[in-house]
Every structure is written in C-alpha cells, then in structure tokens.
Amino acid sequence: MDNCIFCKIIAGEIPNYTLYEDDFTLAFLDITPRAKGHTLVIPKVHAENLLELDESHVKNLLLAVKKAQEKLDKVLKPDGYNIGWNHGEAGGQVVPHLHIHIMPRYVGDGGTNMHAIVNNPGSESVEENFKLF
Ligand code: AMP
Ligand code: ZN
C-alpha cells in the first residue's frame, strides 16, 4: 500500500533492523522500544489487522513470531515476554499495517501485564454476554 510506512520498510525504502525474514514476514526492532529487544513482526502483504489478513498468511505470521522470539531468547535471555497487537484506534493502533509486538520482559523492569491494558468489563454477567453469541 502506497502510504504505509511498514510497506515501505518491506520494499526497502525505509531502513530497519531485521531480526528475522522469510518470504511472507519480516521481524525488526521497534524504533521506539518499550523494552530491550522490543520487536515487531509483520506480514509482507498489507493488511490493517488480523481480520483483514488472508487466512493463508496467519500460520506464517505466528511462525515468524516464534522464530524472532527464539532469536531474542538466545541473545538477550529475557525472563519473560508480552506478545500481542493493538487493533484499531480504540485498541491503540497507530500504524495501520498489522504488527505483532514482542516485548521481552526482565525481572524488576517495572512493567505490568496484559490485564493492565483495560478494566471495563461492563455491567452484564459473563453468562448474559455469552447469550449474545
Ligand atoms: P502501534 O501503536 O501498535 O501501531 O505501534 C506502532 C509501533 O511502530 C510503535 O511501537 C513504533 O515505535 C513503531 N514504529 C513506527 N515506525 C517505525 C519504524 N520506521 N521502524 C521501526 N518501528 C517503527
Ligand atoms: Zn502496509
């Protein structure tokens, strides 16, 4: 996609620090890291989010997360990870090309966990919500 910064990285028009690459995916260091080794893993096809990514690419994307994580694990030896992605404006997504954040975690780094992202469960019970499905 013409104006997409991550498509430009894939096209080699913007430099990056590649950790892992194959025919379908690219994993590179985040330019504004929130943790030592903060990495982004992206599909080479443009898709704004997972719902828009063709199913045929999903397996490759998760495989690339594993490959990049293996490399991070070997080199930086973190104590843990948070891995995930922001989807849509409400989810805090800034770059509209699906990217999976790999955040290495280190004991005592002062960070928190996924549960701290939001605490807005609504007033209905889980049972009531389940009925909606
Ligand atoms: P998000 O809020 O999930 O859309 O995060 C976008 C991420 O992309 C941020 O963590 C940025 O630091 C990162 N980012 C933006 N431009 C670049 C770039 N040229 N190279 C590496 N990371 C980038
Ligand atoms: Zn793109």
XYZ file of C-alpha atoms and ligand atoms in Angstrom:
157
model
C 0.000 0.000 0.000
C 1.422 3.335 -1.147
C 1.419 5.392 2.020
C 2.050 2.650 4.540
C 5.282 3.025 6.497
C 5.591 -0.724 7.077
C 5.017 -1.489 3.379
C 7.855 0.963 2.722
C 10.059 -0.970 5.153
C 9.186 -4.203 3.325
C 10.010 -2.542 -0.003
C 13.405 -1.475 1.390
C 12.557 2.235 1.091
C 12.973 2.762 4.851
C 15.804 1.047 6.733
C 15.146 -1.327 9.585
C 16.957 -3.618 12.000
C 15.862 -7.032 10.770
C 15.902 -9.945 13.217
C 14.132 -12.460 11.007
C 12.810 -12.525 7.451
C 11.237 -15.042 5.127
C 9.088 -14.881 2.000
C 5.977 -13.907 3.957
C 7.090 -11.994 7.013
C 9.565 -9.547 8.474
C 10.596 -9.116 12.110
C 12.504 -5.988 13.046
C 13.403 -3.948 16.095
C 10.889 -1.293 17.124
C 12.412 2.154 16.611
C 10.898 3.413 19.884
C 11.436 0.402 22.099
C 9.497 -0.055 25.323
C 11.787 -2.893 26.308
C 15.245 -4.082 25.345
C 14.685 -6.124 22.185
C 11.151 -4.810 21.511
C 10.383 -6.345 18.130
C 7.618 -6.036 15.560
C 6.575 -8.915 13.332
C 4.609 -8.058 10.191
C 3.142 -9.878 7.207
C 4.616 -8.778 3.879
C 1.148 -8.368 2.428
C -0.650 -5.238 3.548
C -3.465 -5.952 5.977
C -4.610 -3.464 8.567
C -5.419 -6.124 11.116
C -5.842 -9.843 11.655
C -9.431 -9.825 10.410
C -8.230 -8.433 7.090
C -5.285 -10.799 6.747
C -5.963 -13.690 4.415
C -6.058 -16.953 6.360
C -3.274 -18.360 4.234
C -0.833 -15.917 5.893
C -1.794 -16.422 9.520
C 0.305 -19.521 10.106
C 3.380 -17.885 8.578
C 2.961 -14.848 10.792
C 2.835 -16.839 14.002
C 5.745 -18.950 12.852
C 7.761 -15.754 12.352
C 6.860 -14.627 15.874
C 8.320 -17.884 17.131
C 11.478 -17.504 15.020
C 12.045 -13.951 16.211
C 11.326 -14.929 19.796
C 13.821 -17.782 19.587
C 16.470 -15.316 18.447
C 15.623 -12.819 21.192
C 15.624 -15.592 23.738
C 19.040 -16.821 22.695
C 20.694 -13.411 22.558
C 19.014 -11.309 25.254
C 17.850 -14.105 27.545
C 14.846 -12.212 28.920
C 12.907 -13.586 31.872
C 9.557 -13.442 30.077
C 7.550 -11.767 27.312
C 4.361 -9.974 26.484
C 3.310 -10.622 22.907
C 0.315 -9.103 21.179
C -1.027 -6.416 18.917
C -3.105 -3.271 19.033
C -6.189 -3.380 16.800
C -7.923 -0.183 15.735
C -7.886 3.277 17.206
C -9.660 2.159 20.386
C -7.051 -0.538 20.788
C -4.228 1.984 20.458
C -3.115 1.020 16.957
C -1.110 3.800 15.308
C 0.393 2.128 12.242
C -2.400 0.638 10.101
C -0.454 -2.437 8.987
C -0.849 -5.455 11.269
C 2.181 -5.835 13.527
C 2.736 -8.150 16.440
C 4.724 -6.632 19.283
C 7.189 -8.880 21.055
C 8.121 -7.238 24.351
C 10.884 -9.024 26.207
C 10.436 -8.749 29.968
C 13.038 -8.701 32.665
C 12.504 -9.298 36.370
C 12.268 -5.912 38.057
C 11.661 -3.959 34.830
C 8.693 -2.153 36.392
C 6.261 -3.265 33.703
C 2.917 -4.950 34.134
C 0.815 -7.489 32.282
C -1.964 -7.713 29.692
C -4.629 -7.313 32.382
C -3.488 -3.742 32.933
C -4.497 -2.649 29.421
C -8.111 -2.047 30.366
C -10.573 -2.697 33.183
C -14.014 -2.065 31.728
C -15.951 -5.338 31.930
C -19.422 -3.782 31.713
C -22.391 -4.472 33.996
C -23.694 -7.687 32.377
C -22.584 -11.075 33.643
C -20.383 -13.315 31.551
C -23.398 -15.621 31.218
C -25.516 -12.774 29.798
C -22.776 -11.819 27.383
C -22.378 -15.402 26.271
C -26.047 -15.446 25.220
C -25.210 -12.807 22.596
C -23.175 -15.383 20.710
P 1.100 0.550 17.345
O 0.710 1.557 18.381
O 0.798 -0.857 17.769
O 0.535 0.889 15.981
O 2.668 0.621 17.278
C 3.400 1.110 16.190
C 4.833 0.833 16.506
O 5.592 1.033 15.336
C 5.426 1.746 17.587
O 5.917 0.947 18.652
C 6.529 2.490 16.845
O 7.645 2.732 17.652
C 6.844 1.532 15.712
N 7.449 2.132 14.534
C 6.971 3.184 13.815
N 7.798 3.448 12.785
C 8.806 2.545 12.843
C 9.963 2.303 12.057
N 10.254 3.053 10.983
N 10.788 1.300 12.406
C 10.506 0.540 13.488
N 9.421 0.710 14.273
C 8.581 1.705 13.961
Zn 1.307 -1.798 4.717
